[in-house]
Coordinates of C-alpha atoms in Angstrom, one line a residue:
M170 CA 141.7 3.7 138.4
R171 CA 142.3 6.2 140.9
P172 CA 146.0 6.2 141.9
T173 CA 147.2 6.8 145.4
I174 CA 150.2 9.2 145.6
P175 CA 152.6 6.4 146.5
Q176 CA 151.3 4.7 143.6
L177 CA 151.6 7.3 141.1
D178 CA 155.2 7.8 142.1
T179 CA 156.1 4.6 140.5
W180 CA 154.1 5.1 137.2
N181 CA 156.7 4.5 134.0
L182 CA 154.4 6.1 131.2
E183 CA 157.2 5.9 128.7
G184 CA 155.6 2.6 127.4
L185 CA 152.7 4.3 126.8
H186 CA 154.5 6.9 124.6
R187 CA 156.8 4.0 122.9
A188 CA 153.1 2.3 121.8
A189 CA 151.6 5.3 120.4
E190 CA 155.1 5.4 118.3
A191 CA 154.9 1.5 117.2
A192 CA 151.0 2.0 116.1
R193 CA 151.6 5.1 114.1
A194 CA 154.8 3.5 112.5
N195 CA 152.6 0.4 111.6
A196 CA 149.8 2.6 110.3
D197 CA 152.4 4.0 107.9
V198 CA 153.7 0.9 106.7
L199 CA 150.6 -0.7 106.1
S200 CA 149.3 2.8 104.1
T201 CA 152.7 2.5 102.1
S202 CA 152.0 -1.4 101.4
V203 CA 148.4 -0.9 100.1
D204 CA 149.0 2.0 98.3
D205 CA 151.9 0.0 96.1
C206 CA 149.6 -3.1 95.8
S207 CA 146.7 -0.7 94.3
R208 CA 149.4 1.0 92.1
A209 CA 150.5 -2.4 91.0
I210 CA 147.5 -3.4 89.4
S211 CA 146.6 0.0 87.9
A212 CA 149.8 -0.2 86.2
A213 CA 149.3 -3.3 84.6
G214 CA 148.0 -1.9 81.5
G215 CA 148.4 -4.7 79.2
W216 CA 146.9 -7.5 81.1
H217 CA 143.2 -8.1 80.3
G218 CA 140.3 -10.5 81.1
Q219 CA 138.2 -12.1 83.8
T220 CA 141.3 -13.2 86.2
K221 CA 142.7 -9.6 85.8
D222 CA 139.1 -8.1 86.8
A223 CA 139.0 -10.6 89.8
A224 CA 142.4 -9.7 91.0
A225 CA 141.5 -5.7 90.9
R226 CA 138.3 -6.6 92.7
R227 CA 140.0 -8.7 95.7
I228 CA 142.8 -6.2 95.5
D229 CA 140.4 -3.1 96.0
E230 CA 138.5 -5.1 99.0
E231 CA 142.2 -5.8 100.6
V232 CA 143.0 -2.1 100.1
D233 CA 139.8 -0.9 101.6
H234 CA 140.2 -3.2 104.5
G235 CA 143.9 -2.0 104.7
Y236 CA 142.7 1.6 105.2
E237 CA 140.2 0.5 107.8
V238 CA 142.9 -1.2 109.8
R239 CA 145.1 2.0 109.2
T240 CA 142.3 4.0 110.5
V241 CA 142.1 2.1 114.0
L242 CA 145.8 2.0 114.3
L243 CA 146.0 5.7 113.9
R244 CA 143.4 6.2 116.5
V245 CA 145.3 3.8 119.0
A246 CA 148.2 6.0 118.4
D247 CA 146.5 9.2 118.7
D248 CA 144.9 8.1 122.0
A249 CA 147.9 6.6 123.4
A250 CA 149.9 9.8 122.7
D251 CA 147.1 12.0 124.3
A252 CA 146.9 9.6 127.3
Y253 CA 150.7 10.1 127.9
A254 CA 150.8 13.6 127.5
G255 CA 147.7 14.0 129.9
L256 CA 148.7 11.5 132.3
K257 CA 152.4 12.8 132.3
H258 CA 151.3 16.5 133.2
S259 CA 148.6 15.3 135.6
K260 CA 151.2 13.2 137.2
T261 CA 154.2 15.8 137.3
Y262 CA 151.5 18.5 138.6
V263 CA 150.6 16.2 141.5
L264 CA 154.0 15.0 142.4
E265 CA 155.3 18.7 142.6
Q266 CA 152.3 19.6 144.6
K267 CA 153.0 17.0 147.2
N268 CA 156.9 17.5 147.5
L269 CA 156.1 21.4 147.7
A270 CA 154.0 20.6 150.7
V271 CA 156.1 18.6 152.4
T272 CA 159.0 20.7 151.9
Q273 CA 156.7 23.8 153.9
G274 CA 155.9 21.1 157.0
F275 CA 152.5 19.7 155.9
A276 CA 151.8 15.8 156.1
V277 CA 150.4 14.4 152.7
A278 CA 148.1 11.4 153.1
P279 CA 148.3 9.0 150.2
D280 CA 144.7 9.7 149.0
G281 CA 146.0 13.6 149.0
H282 CA 144.6 14.9 152.3
V283 CA 146.7 17.9 153.6
T284 CA 147.4 18.7 157.4
H285 CA 149.4 20.6 159.4
L286 CA 150.4 20.9 163.3
D287 CA 149.9 24.7 162.9
P288 CA 146.0 25.5 162.9
E289 CA 147.0 28.5 161.2
K290 CA 148.2 27.1 158.4
E291 CA 144.9 25.2 157.9
G292 CA 144.0 27.3 154.9
D293 CA 147.1 26.7 153.2
A294 CA 146.9 22.9 153.8
G295 CA 143.4 23.4 152.3
V296 CA 144.8 24.9 149.3
F297 CA 147.2 21.7 148.7
Q298 CA 144.8 19.6 149.3
L299 CA 142.5 21.0 146.5
N300 CA 145.1 20.9 144.3
L301 CA 146.3 17.7 145.0
L302 CA 142.7 16.3 144.9
S303 CA 141.8 17.9 141.5
G304 CA 145.2 16.5 139.9
L305 CA 144.4 12.8 141.3
D306 CA 140.8 13.9 140.0
E307 CA 142.0 14.7 136.5
L308 CA 144.5 11.2 136.4
E309 CA 141.5 9.1 137.2
R310 CA 139.3 10.9 134.4
L311 CA 142.2 10.7 131.9
D312 CA 142.6 6.9 132.8
T313 CA 139.0 6.0 132.5
L314 CA 138.6 7.8 129.4
F315 CA 141.7 6.6 127.6
G316 CA 141.5 3.0 128.7
A317 CA 138.1 2.8 127.5
R318 CA 138.9 4.0 124.3
L319 CA 142.1 1.6 123.7
R320 CA 139.9 -1.4 124.9
E321 CA 137.2 -0.4 122.2
S322 CA 140.2 0.2 119.6
V323 CA 142.0 -3.1 120.3
G324 CA 138.2 -4.6 120.0
D325 CA 137.8 -3.2 116.9
L326 CA 141.3 -4.6 115.3
G327 CA 140.3 -8.0 116.6
A328 CA 136.6 -8.1 114.8
M329 CA 138.0 -6.6 111.6
R330 CA 141.2 -9.4 111.4
D331 CA 139.4 -11.1 108.2
G332 CA 137.5 -7.9 107.2
Q333 CA 135.3 -5.1 108.2
P334 CA 132.1 -6.9 110.2
D335 CA 128.8 -6.5 109.1
I336 CA 126.7 -4.2 110.9
T337 CA 122.7 -5.0 112.2
L338 CA 120.4 -2.6 111.0
A339 CA 117.1 -1.6 112.6
D340 CA 115.2 -4.2 111.3
G341 CA 117.3 -7.1 112.1
S342 CA 118.8 -7.4 108.5
V343 CA 122.6 -7.6 108.2
Q344 CA 124.7 -5.6 105.8
D345 CA 128.2 -4.6 104.7
P346 CA 128.8 -1.1 106.2
D347 CA 130.3 0.0 103.0
A348 CA 127.1 -0.7 101.4
V349 CA 125.4 1.0 103.9
A350 CA 127.5 4.1 103.7
I351 CA 126.7 4.3 100.1
Q352 CA 123.0 4.0 100.8
L353 CA 123.1 6.5 103.2
A354 CA 124.4 8.9 100.6
S355 CA 121.3 8.7 98.6
M356 CA 118.9 9.6 101.5
S357 CA 117.6 12.9 102.4
A358 CA 119.1 14.3 105.7
D359 CA 115.8 13.8 107.5
D360 CA 115.8 10.1 106.2
R361 CA 119.3 9.4 106.9
A362 CA 119.2 10.9 110.7
T363 CA 116.0 8.4 111.0
F364 CA 118.1 5.4 109.9
L365 CA 120.8 6.4 111.8
A366 CA 119.0 6.6 115.0
G367 CA 117.8 3.0 114.9
L368 CA 121.4 1.7 115.0
S369 CA 123.4 0.5 117.9
P370 CA 126.2 2.6 119.2
E371 CA 128.5 -0.5 117.6
A372 CA 126.8 -0.2 114.4
Q373 CA 127.2 3.1 114.5
R374 CA 130.8 3.2 115.0
Q375 CA 131.6 0.5 112.5
L376 CA 130.0 2.8 109.9
V377 CA 132.7 5.7 110.8
I378 CA 135.3 3.1 110.6
A379 CA 134.3 2.0 107.2
A380 CA 133.4 5.5 105.6
P381 CA 134.5 8.6 107.5
E382 CA 134.9 10.3 104.3
K383 CA 131.3 9.9 103.6
L384 CA 130.0 10.6 106.7
G385 CA 132.3 13.3 108.0
S386 CA 130.2 16.2 106.4
L387 CA 126.9 14.5 105.9
N388 CA 124.0 16.5 107.1
G389 CA 121.3 14.2 108.9
V390 CA 124.5 12.4 110.7
P391 CA 124.6 12.8 114.3
F392 CA 127.4 15.1 115.3
V393 CA 128.8 12.5 117.5
M394 CA 129.6 10.7 114.4
R395 CA 130.6 13.3 112.2
I396 CA 133.0 14.3 114.8
D397 CA 134.6 11.1 115.2
A398 CA 134.5 10.5 111.3
N399 CA 136.5 13.9 110.8
E400 CA 139.2 12.9 113.4
I401 CA 139.7 10.0 111.1
N402 CA 139.5 12.2 108.2
I403 CA 142.1 14.7 109.6
R404 CA 144.4 12.3 110.3
N405 CA 144.7 10.9 107.0
A406 CA 144.7 14.1 105.6
L407 CA 148.0 14.6 107.5
T408 CA 149.3 11.5 106.7
R409 CA 149.1 12.4 103.0
E410 CA 150.0 15.7 103.5
K411 CA 153.5 14.4 105.3
A412 CA 153.9 11.9 102.4
K413 CA 154.3 14.6 99.6
P414 CA 157.3 15.5 98.3
N415 CA 156.6 19.3 98.3
R416 CA 154.5 19.2 101.6
D417 CA 152.9 22.4 102.9
E418 CA 154.3 22.9 106.3
S419 CA 151.6 25.4 107.2
R420 CA 149.0 22.7 106.2
V421 CA 150.8 20.3 108.4
K422 CA 151.0 22.3 111.4
Q423 CA 147.3 23.1 111.1
L424 CA 146.4 19.4 111.0
E425 CA 148.9 18.8 113.9
A426 CA 147.1 21.4 116.0
M427 CA 143.6 20.1 114.9
L428 CA 144.3 16.8 116.5
S429 CA 145.9 18.4 119.6
P430 CA 144.1 18.5 122.8
I431 CA 142.9 22.3 123.9
P432 CA 142.1 23.8 127.5
N433 CA 138.3 23.2 128.2
P434 CA 136.2 26.4 127.7
D435 CA 133.9 24.9 130.8
T436 CA 137.0 25.3 133.2
A437 CA 139.9 26.6 131.8
Q438 CA 140.8 30.8 131.7
A439 CA 142.9 31.3 128.9
H440 CA 143.6 29.7 125.3
T441 CA 146.2 31.5 122.9
D442 CA 146.7 31.7 119.3
T443 CA 150.2 30.0 119.5
A444 CA 148.5 26.8 120.9
A445 CA 145.9 27.2 118.0
A446 CA 148.3 27.3 115.5
T447 CA 151.0 24.8 116.8
G448 CA 148.9 22.6 119.0
K449 CA 151.4 23.3 121.7
D450 CA 150.1 25.2 124.7
A451 CA 152.6 27.2 126.6
T452 CA 150.7 26.4 129.9
P453 CA 149.7 22.7 129.9
Q454 CA 146.3 22.8 132.0
L455 CA 144.3 20.0 133.7
G456 CA 141.3 19.2 131.9
M457 CA 142.3 19.3 128.3
V458 CA 139.8 18.2 125.7
D459 CA 139.7 16.8 122.2
R460 CA 139.0 19.2 119.5
K461 CA 135.5 18.4 117.7
F462 CA 134.9 19.2 114.1
V463 CA 131.6 18.5 112.6
M464 CA 132.8 19.1 109.0
F465 CA 136.3 18.8 107.2
S466 CA 137.5 19.1 103.9
T467 CA 140.6 19.8 102.4
E468 CA 138.7 21.3 99.0
G469 CA 139.9 24.8 98.0
N470 CA 141.8 26.7 101.0
G471 CA 140.5 24.3 103.3
R472 CA 136.9 24.0 105.2
M473 CA 135.8 22.8 108.4
I474 CA 133.1 23.2 111.2
E475 CA 134.4 23.0 114.5
M476 CA 132.3 22.8 117.7
I477 CA 133.9 24.3 120.9
G478 CA 131.8 23.2 123.9
D479 CA 129.3 20.8 124.4
M480 CA 125.5 20.7 123.4
K481 CA 124.0 19.9 126.6
S482 CA 120.9 20.8 128.7
G483 CA 121.3 24.0 130.7
A484 CA 123.7 26.0 128.2
P485 CA 122.1 29.5 128.1
G486 CA 122.4 29.6 124.4
V487 CA 124.2 28.1 121.5
G488 CA 126.5 30.3 119.0
V489 CA 127.6 30.0 115.3
Y490 CA 130.5 32.5 114.5
V491 CA 130.7 32.9 110.7
P492 CA 134.2 35.1 110.2
G493 CA 135.1 37.0 107.1
T494 CA 137.7 38.2 104.2
S495 CA 140.9 36.2 104.3
T496 CA 139.8 33.6 106.5
N497 CA 141.1 29.6 105.2
L498 CA 141.9 26.4 107.3
N499 CA 145.9 26.9 107.3
G500 CA 145.0 30.6 109.1
S501 CA 142.1 30.0 111.1
G502 CA 144.1 30.0 114.6
S503 CA 142.8 33.3 115.4
N504 CA 139.5 32.6 114.6
H505 CA 139.7 29.4 116.6
V506 CA 140.7 31.6 119.6
A507 CA 137.9 33.8 119.2
A508 CA 135.2 31.0 119.0
W509 CA 137.0 29.2 122.3
N510 CA 136.6 32.8 124.2
L511 CA 133.0 33.2 122.9
A512 CA 132.2 29.7 124.4
D513 CA 134.1 30.2 127.5
K514 CA 132.7 33.7 128.1
S515 CA 129.0 32.9 127.2
G516 CA 128.9 29.1 128.9
S517 CA 127.7 27.8 125.8
P518 CA 128.9 25.7 122.4
V519 CA 130.1 27.9 119.7
F520 CA 130.5 26.7 116.2
L521 CA 133.2 28.2 114.0
Y522 CA 131.6 28.2 110.7
M523 CA 134.1 27.6 107.7
E524 CA 132.1 25.3 105.1
G525 CA 133.4 27.1 102.0
D526 CA 136.0 29.4 100.7
F527 CA 136.0 32.8 101.7
P528 CA 137.5 35.9 99.8
Q529 CA 141.3 35.8 100.0
S530 CA 141.5 39.7 98.9
L531 CA 140.0 42.9 100.2
T532 CA 140.0 44.6 96.6
S533 CA 139.7 42.1 93.9
V534 CA 136.4 42.8 92.2
S535 CA 136.1 39.1 90.7
D536 CA 137.9 37.4 93.6
G537 CA 137.7 39.1 96.7
A538 CA 135.7 40.9 99.1
P539 CA 133.6 43.1 96.7
S540 CA 132.3 39.8 94.9
P541 CA 129.1 38.2 96.2
R542 CA 129.9 34.8 95.0
F543 CA 131.5 33.5 97.9
A544 CA 128.4 34.3 100.0
A545 CA 125.9 33.1 97.5
D546 CA 127.9 29.8 97.6
M547 CA 128.0 29.6 101.4
A548 CA 124.5 31.0 102.4
P549 CA 122.4 27.6 101.4
R550 CA 125.0 25.3 103.1
L551 CA 124.7 27.4 106.4
V552 CA 120.6 27.2 106.0
D553 CA 121.2 23.3 106.1
F554 CA 123.6 23.5 108.5
G555 CA 121.2 25.4 110.5
R556 CA 118.5 22.7 110.4
E557 CA 121.4 20.5 111.6
I558 CA 122.0 22.7 114.7
D559 CA 118.2 22.7 115.1
R560 CA 118.2 19.0 115.1
E561 CA 121.0 18.5 117.7
V562 CA 119.2 21.2 120.0
A563 CA 115.9 19.3 119.9
A564 CA 117.8 16.3 120.6
S565 CA 120.2 17.3 123.5
A566 CA 119.0 20.8 124.7
P567 CA 115.3 21.6 123.7
G568 CA 114.4 25.3 123.8
T569 CA 117.9 26.7 123.7
P570 CA 118.1 29.7 121.4
V571 CA 120.7 29.6 118.4
S572 CA 122.6 32.9 117.8
Y573 CA 124.4 33.5 114.4
V574 CA 127.0 36.0 114.4
G575 CA 128.7 36.9 110.7
H576 CA 131.7 39.1 110.9
S577 CA 132.5 41.3 107.9
Y578 CA 132.2 39.2 104.8
G579 CA 130.7 36.7 107.3
G580 CA 127.8 39.4 107.9
S581 CA 126.9 39.3 104.1
I582 CA 127.2 35.2 104.2
V583 CA 124.4 35.1 107.5
G584 CA 122.3 38.0 105.7
S585 CA 122.2 36.1 102.6
A586 CA 121.4 32.9 104.3
E587 CA 118.8 34.4 106.2
Q588 CA 117.2 35.7 102.6
L589 CA 116.9 31.9 101.9
G590 CA 115.4 31.0 104.8
L591 CA 118.0 30.6 107.7
R592 CA 115.9 29.6 111.3
A593 CA 117.6 31.8 113.9
D594 CA 116.4 33.0 117.3
R595 CA 119.2 36.0 117.2
V596 CA 121.5 37.4 114.6
L597 CA 124.2 39.9 115.1
H598 CA 125.8 41.5 112.0
A599 CA 129.5 42.4 113.3
S600 CA 131.2 45.1 111.4
S601 CA 129.3 43.5 108.6
A602 CA 129.7 43.8 104.9
G603 CA 125.9 44.1 104.0
T604 CA 122.5 42.6 104.5
G605 CA 122.8 40.0 101.7
V606 CA 123.6 39.3 98.3
F607 CA 120.1 38.2 97.0
E608 CA 117.5 40.3 96.3
G609 CA 114.2 40.6 98.7
G610 CA 114.2 41.0 102.4
W611 CA 115.2 38.3 105.3
N612 CA 113.2 35.3 105.3
N613 CA 113.8 33.9 109.0
P614 CA 111.2 31.4 109.6
N615 CA 111.1 32.5 113.2
P616 CA 108.8 35.3 113.4
N617 CA 110.2 36.2 117.1
V618 CA 114.0 36.5 115.8
Q619 CA 115.8 39.6 117.4
R620 CA 118.4 41.1 115.4
Y621 CA 121.5 43.4 116.4
S622 CA 124.1 45.0 114.7
M623 CA 127.5 47.0 115.5
T624 CA 129.9 48.9 113.7
A625 CA 132.8 51.1 115.0
P626 CA 133.2 54.7 114.4
G627 CA 135.7 55.4 111.6
D628 CA 135.7 51.5 110.4
L629 CA 136.0 51.7 106.8
I630 CA 133.4 48.7 106.4
G631 CA 131.0 51.7 107.2
V632 CA 131.5 53.4 103.8
V633 CA 131.0 50.0 102.1
Q634 CA 127.5 49.6 103.9
S635 CA 126.2 53.2 103.1
Y636 CA 127.2 53.1 99.4
P637 CA 123.8 53.8 97.4
D638 CA 122.8 51.4 95.1
G639 CA 124.1 53.3 92.0
G640 CA 127.3 53.8 93.7
L641 CA 129.4 56.8 95.2
T642 CA 131.1 59.4 93.8
L643 CA 134.2 60.9 96.1
P644 CA 135.7 64.2 96.1
G645 CA 137.8 64.1 93.0
G646 CA 135.3 62.5 90.8
I647 CA 136.3 59.0 91.9
H648 CA 133.3 56.6 91.6
L649 CA 132.7 54.0 93.8
P650 CA 130.1 51.3 92.8
G651 CA 127.2 50.0 94.7
N652 CA 127.5 47.6 97.5
P653 CA 127.6 44.3 96.2
H654 CA 126.1 42.7 99.3
A655 CA 123.2 45.2 99.4
S656 CA 119.6 43.9 99.2
E657 CA 117.5 45.9 97.1
V658 CA 114.8 45.9 99.8
L659 CA 117.2 46.2 102.8
G660 CA 119.9 48.4 101.7
G661 CA 123.6 47.6 102.8
D662 CA 123.7 48.7 106.4
P663 CA 122.7 46.6 108.5
D664 CA 123.0 49.3 111.3
E665 CA 120.0 51.0 109.5
V666 CA 117.7 48.3 109.0
P667 CA 114.2 48.8 110.6
G668 CA 113.9 46.2 113.6
V669 CA 117.6 45.9 114.3
T670 CA 118.9 46.8 117.5
R671 CA 122.4 48.6 117.0
L672 CA 125.0 48.0 119.8
D673 CA 127.8 49.8 120.9
T674 CA 131.3 48.6 120.1
G675 CA 132.4 50.7 122.8
F676 CA 135.9 50.5 124.6
Y677 CA 139.0 48.2 124.4
S678 CA 139.7 46.7 127.8
E679 CA 142.4 47.6 130.4
E680 CA 144.2 44.4 129.5
N681 CA 144.6 45.0 125.6
T682 CA 148.2 46.4 125.5
D683 CA 147.8 48.0 122.0
H684 CA 144.5 49.9 122.9
R685 CA 144.4 50.0 126.6
N686 CA 140.6 51.5 127.3
E687 CA 140.9 53.1 124.0
V688 CA 137.7 53.8 122.2
V689 CA 137.1 51.0 119.5
F690 CA 137.9 53.3 116.3
G691 CA 139.4 53.5 112.7
S692 CA 140.5 50.4 110.8
D693 CA 141.7 48.7 113.7
G694 CA 138.1 48.9 115.0
H695 CA 136.9 46.4 112.4
G696 CA 138.1 43.4 114.0
G697 CA 140.6 44.3 116.7
Y698 CA 137.7 43.7 119.3
W699 CA 137.7 39.8 118.5
D700 CA 141.0 39.8 120.0
D701 CA 139.9 41.5 123.0
R702 CA 137.8 39.2 125.2
N703 CA 136.8 41.9 127.4
S704 CA 136.1 44.4 124.9
T705 CA 132.6 46.3 124.9
A706 CA 132.1 44.9 121.5
F707 CA 133.1 41.2 122.3
Q708 CA 131.2 41.3 125.3
N709 CA 128.0 42.4 123.5
I710 CA 128.6 39.2 121.2
V711 CA 128.7 37.4 124.3
G712 CA 125.2 38.9 125.6
V713 CA 123.6 38.0 122.4
I714 CA 124.9 34.5 122.4
N715 CA 123.8 33.7 125.9
G716 CA 120.6 35.7 126.5
S717 CA 122.2 38.1 129.3
D718 CA 122.5 41.6 128.1
A719 CA 124.5 44.1 125.8
T720 CA 125.4 47.9 125.7
A721 CA 123.1 49.9 123.5
Y722 CA 124.8 52.2 120.7
V723 CA 126.0 55.7 121.3
E724 CA 127.2 57.9 118.5
R725 CA 130.1 59.5 119.4
G726 CA 132.5 62.4 117.9
I727 CA 136.0 61.1 117.8
E728 CA 138.9 63.0 116.3
T729 CA 142.9 62.1 115.7
R730 CA 145.7 64.6 114.3
Y731 CA 144.2 63.4 111.0
V732 CA 140.6 62.4 111.1
D733 CA 137.5 64.4 112.4
I734 CA 134.5 62.2 112.6
G735 CA 131.3 64.3 113.8
L736 CA 127.9 63.4 115.0
G737 CA 125.7 62.6 112.0
D738 CA 128.9 61.1 109.9
N739 CA 127.5 57.4 110.9
G740 CA 125.6 55.8 108.3
D741 CA 125.9 59.0 105.7
G742 CA 128.2 57.5 102.5
R743 CA 129.3 60.7 101.5
K744 CA 130.7 61.9 105.1
E745 CA 132.2 58.6 105.6
G746 CA 133.9 58.3 102.6
F747 CA 135.5 62.0 102.7
D748 CA 136.3 60.7 106.2
A749 CA 137.8 57.4 104.9
S750 CA 139.5 59.9 101.9
K751 CA 141.3 62.1 104.6
A752 CA 142.9 59.2 106.7
A753 CA 143.9 57.7 103.2
A754 CA 145.4 61.0 102.3
A755 CA 147.4 61.6 105.4
A756 CA 149.0 58.0 105.2
A757 CA 149.8 58.4 101.6
L758 CA 151.5 61.6 102.5
A759 CA 153.2 60.4 105.1
D760 CA 154.4 57.4 103.2
A761 CA 155.9 59.7 100.7
F762 CA 158.0 61.7 103.1
G763 CA 159.4 58.4 104.6
N764 CA 156.9 57.5 107.1
P765 CA 155.1 54.3 105.9
N766 CA 153.7 53.3 109.0
L767 CA 151.3 56.4 110.1
D768 CA 148.4 55.3 111.3
P769 CA 145.9 58.1 111.0
Y770 CA 143.4 56.6 113.3
A771 CA 145.9 56.4 116.0
N772 CA 145.6 58.2 119.6
P773 CA 141.6 58.7 119.3
R774 CA 140.1 61.5 121.4
I775 CA 136.3 61.6 122.3
T776 CA 134.9 65.1 121.4
D777 CA 131.4 64.3 122.1
N778 CA 129.4 61.2 124.1
P779 CA 132.0 59.4 125.9
Q780 CA 129.5 57.4 127.9
L781 CA 129.0 54.1 127.4
G782 CA 125.2 53.2 126.0
E783 CA 122.8 52.0 128.5
K784 CA 122.5 48.2 129.0
I785 CA 119.5 46.2 127.4
D786 CA 118.3 42.9 128.1
I787 CA 118.6 40.0 125.6
K788 CA 115.9 37.7 125.6

């Protein structure tokens, strides 16, 4: 319902808060009880025979039923908690705006309309009225949204009192949802999609409740079902982590953040690293939305695919962002914010792709960024997920172009996926480690794919890109092996591949307090632009995703007190290696003399071509 302001003044939301706590407590009690029951039957090692077998089967059924009830109780708890937080913030906002208007002599009607006797204050009255109506709109939206969700959950609890209800299939037959989930797991992605399309929304929801772990990451399952399933999976993972005797506090914070609302990229102005890492936004806003995950797993370093924004007709594009070395679930807050900023700036849904383990070391040959095994493992998964994106685009936004952006090691993953047949409309290698770990060229099924690249001058990844196949010998006889992310056909440098349009990394923005208006350069230039949504490089990524425009590459001469990168150095492995060696030597010498924090790339000066490149259309 849409309240009037006097009605809103009487709302007591604390009961909603207490209901959320009660539902969560009951879910925990139920979880502990069924776990104890399961352990008890497992511990009865000296008991054998038909009676034990029958008891074990029955207990397994009840344990499964208990977990399903726990799932719905946790959904009630989270929805009630989110409703409480959102309604409380919106109520406070509306009443504060009303009180402020009244103290300044404005008349506020119960429906939020504002007037003043002085005609000259008509503009101020309009501002107050807009704020009040926006707040009342948000209250109505939240009340409608969470009211429907909670009624649905209460209905589910009633329907599953004596066990999970059977579901009706497209052919009219009735089956147990657990059996259907097992059947789905054995199907191909295409058959799975066809099968699920024939089910009612009610049957789909019951499937999600029965088997969230199976459905959350299965290709062919519609994203809306995967999102619902993974919300359950994340809640369950949080419950399990909190119950551990030596729980991982970083993991707890991350999972809590993943379950917390975020600003809507379609309407909000900003999103912070603090909010992404803790789930606590320093400046709560109207129109907060739930985070959406179409894949989640605690395997390895933690894995996920997050969808930011909505897949809908009229969006200018769809983006897939594959990050680089050191990416992991617990530390994914900055990657999430970068993807949010891309969605916000481009007006397009953006997927943060982390469906596998990334190298956590920059230097380990066997287990770090030099190793191709992580890219080889994730590339085929990215190809398969690309088909799922195409399936969703065809259903929700036909004809919308899909762009893949690989940063650093992520560029090698994207390049390797293209070698295996990833279909894309646009591909951008951003400070990419290479063109792909497999032999042969790119094998994109789209003959009209557009490819772009950008690498900052002085970025050490440029040395990696330029390694010749047989390796590189630096001054002093130091030999470096060939780039393991270099295709035999394409080489290791995406900037140099025929048909790839190189873009300018350009300059940081006026708002960047560390590098205000500075040229993107050196070691910070490898990833610093991802944290500056108004930098030239970030705007270029936005332009590729939404099909607007981008800034073409300009080669510049740049020097600092310790490094001098001249025209012609870019793309020349020996010159880039020599430049990197000078920087490393300067830092080592400074360290030896008590200055361990020297940045040899600090305070860069442009000696050649200070202008930005020309704008080019992205179509």
